[in-house]
Short mmCIF file of C-alpha atoms in Angstrom, two decimals:
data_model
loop_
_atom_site.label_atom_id
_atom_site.label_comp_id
_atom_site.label_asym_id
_atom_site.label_seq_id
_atom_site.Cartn_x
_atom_site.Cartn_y
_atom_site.Cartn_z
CA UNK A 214 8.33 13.27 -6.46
CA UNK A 215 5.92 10.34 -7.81
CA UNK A 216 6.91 9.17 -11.18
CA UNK A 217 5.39 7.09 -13.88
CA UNK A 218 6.75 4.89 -16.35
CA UNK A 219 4.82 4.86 -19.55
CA UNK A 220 5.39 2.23 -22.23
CA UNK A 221 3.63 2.65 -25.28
CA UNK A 222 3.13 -0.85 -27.36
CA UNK A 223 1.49 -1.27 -30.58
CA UNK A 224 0.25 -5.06 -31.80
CA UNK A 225 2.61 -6.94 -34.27
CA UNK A 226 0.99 -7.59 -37.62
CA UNK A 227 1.48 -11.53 -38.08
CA UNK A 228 3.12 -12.35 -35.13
CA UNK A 229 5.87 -15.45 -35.23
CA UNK A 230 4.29 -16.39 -31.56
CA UNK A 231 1.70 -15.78 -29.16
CA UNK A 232 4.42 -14.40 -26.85
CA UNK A 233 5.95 -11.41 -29.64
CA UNK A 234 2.35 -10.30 -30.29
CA UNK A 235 3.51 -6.48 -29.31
CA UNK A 236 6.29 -4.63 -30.36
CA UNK A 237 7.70 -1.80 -28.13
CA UNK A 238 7.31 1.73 -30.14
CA UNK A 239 8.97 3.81 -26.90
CA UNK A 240 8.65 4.49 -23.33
CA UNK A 241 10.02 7.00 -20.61
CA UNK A 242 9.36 7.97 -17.01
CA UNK A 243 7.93 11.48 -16.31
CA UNK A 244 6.41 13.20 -13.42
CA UNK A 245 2.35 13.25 -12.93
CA UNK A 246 2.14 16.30 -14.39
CA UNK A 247 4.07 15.43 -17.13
CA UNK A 248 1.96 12.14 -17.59
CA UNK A 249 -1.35 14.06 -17.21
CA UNK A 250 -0.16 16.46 -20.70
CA UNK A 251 0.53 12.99 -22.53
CA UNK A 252 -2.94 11.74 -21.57
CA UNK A 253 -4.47 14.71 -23.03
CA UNK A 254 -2.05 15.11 -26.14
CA UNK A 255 -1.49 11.66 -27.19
CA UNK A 256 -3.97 9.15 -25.66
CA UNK A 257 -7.51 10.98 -26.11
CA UNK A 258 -8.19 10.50 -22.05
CA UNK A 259 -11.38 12.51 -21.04
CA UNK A 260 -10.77 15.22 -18.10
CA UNK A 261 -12.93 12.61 -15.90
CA UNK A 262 -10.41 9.89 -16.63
CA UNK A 263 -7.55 12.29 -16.07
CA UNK A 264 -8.88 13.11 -12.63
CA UNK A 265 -9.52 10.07 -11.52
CA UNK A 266 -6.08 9.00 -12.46
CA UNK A 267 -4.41 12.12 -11.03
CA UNK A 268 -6.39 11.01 -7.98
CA UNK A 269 -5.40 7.96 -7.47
CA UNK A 270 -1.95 7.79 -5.22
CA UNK A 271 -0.77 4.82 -3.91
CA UNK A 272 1.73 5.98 -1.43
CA UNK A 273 5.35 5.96 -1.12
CA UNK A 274 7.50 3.11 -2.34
CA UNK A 275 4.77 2.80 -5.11
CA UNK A 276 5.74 2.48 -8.92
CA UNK A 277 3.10 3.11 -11.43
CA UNK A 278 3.49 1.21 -14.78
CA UNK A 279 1.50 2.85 -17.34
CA UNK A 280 1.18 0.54 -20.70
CA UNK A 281 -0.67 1.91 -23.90
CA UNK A 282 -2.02 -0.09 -26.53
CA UNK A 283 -3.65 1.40 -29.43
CA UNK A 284 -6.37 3.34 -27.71
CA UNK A 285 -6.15 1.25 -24.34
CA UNK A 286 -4.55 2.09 -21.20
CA UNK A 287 -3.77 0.12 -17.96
CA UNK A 288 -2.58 1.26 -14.89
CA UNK A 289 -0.37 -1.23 -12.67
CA UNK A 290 1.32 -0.29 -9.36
CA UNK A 291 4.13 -2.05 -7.59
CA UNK A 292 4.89 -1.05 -4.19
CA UNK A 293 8.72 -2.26 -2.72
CA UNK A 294 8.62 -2.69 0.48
CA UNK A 295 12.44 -2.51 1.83
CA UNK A 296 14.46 -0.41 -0.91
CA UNK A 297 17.84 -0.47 1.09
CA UNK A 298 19.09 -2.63 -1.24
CA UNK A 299 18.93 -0.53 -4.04
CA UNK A 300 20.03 2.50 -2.08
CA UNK A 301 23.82 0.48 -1.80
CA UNK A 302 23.90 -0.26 -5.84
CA UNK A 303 26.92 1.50 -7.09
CA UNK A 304 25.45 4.73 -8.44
CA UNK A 305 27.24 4.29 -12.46
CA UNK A 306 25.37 0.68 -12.19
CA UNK A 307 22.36 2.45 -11.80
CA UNK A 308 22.96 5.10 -14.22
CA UNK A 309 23.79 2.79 -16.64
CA UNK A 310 20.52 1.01 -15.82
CA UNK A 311 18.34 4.36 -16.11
CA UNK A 312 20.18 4.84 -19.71
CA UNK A 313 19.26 1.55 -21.24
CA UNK A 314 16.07 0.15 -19.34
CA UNK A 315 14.28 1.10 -22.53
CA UNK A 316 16.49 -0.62 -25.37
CA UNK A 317 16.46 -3.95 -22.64
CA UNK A 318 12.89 -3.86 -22.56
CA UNK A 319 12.31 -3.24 -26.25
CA UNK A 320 14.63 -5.73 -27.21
CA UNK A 321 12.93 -8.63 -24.70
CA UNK A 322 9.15 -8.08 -25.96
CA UNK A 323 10.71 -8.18 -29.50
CA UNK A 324 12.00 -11.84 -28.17
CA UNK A 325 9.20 -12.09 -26.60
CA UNK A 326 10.48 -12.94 -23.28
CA UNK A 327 9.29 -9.80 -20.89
#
């Protein structure tokens, strides 16, 4: 099943730096058709712009980072090559990972140090 990870930022009034100019309000990963109801409810996409992102596949191994900035979106894809690697992480390492990937990343824009 193809996944997306959406991160919704919003810009920090006054920043201290260039490099904590966003804060992190919240993020998740959901399925496409789970993404495609948040387009419509919560980031005003047109039904063209829907489409052509439901559209769009990039294959397997493919992770699609969705980021959401006021009323901006951007698409980026990573594809992994060899995943074997991750397939032999100990399985509560990587629970543990899925549980706080969001407070990590929140916390590291806040420092500014994505």
């Amino acid at each position: 099943m193809e996944r997306s990870v959406f991160i919704e930022l919003q810009r920090r009034d006054n920043p201290p730096s260039r490099a904590q100019s966003f804060l992190m309000r919240g993020g998740g990963v959901y399925s496409r058709e789970e993404f495609i109801q948040i387009m419509r409810d919560h980031l005003d996409a047109t039904e063209d712009n829907i489409q052509d992102w439901a559209n769009d596949r990039r294959g397997d191994h493919t992770v699609q980072v969705v980021l959401s900035v006021e009323s901006h979106m951007r698409c980026l894809w990573v594809s992994f090559r060899d995943l074997s690697q991750y397939r032999n992480a100990p399985k509560e390492t990587a629970r543990l990972m899925a549980a706080h990937w969001q407070d990590t990343l929140i916390q590291a824009i806040d420092d500014g140090k994505p």
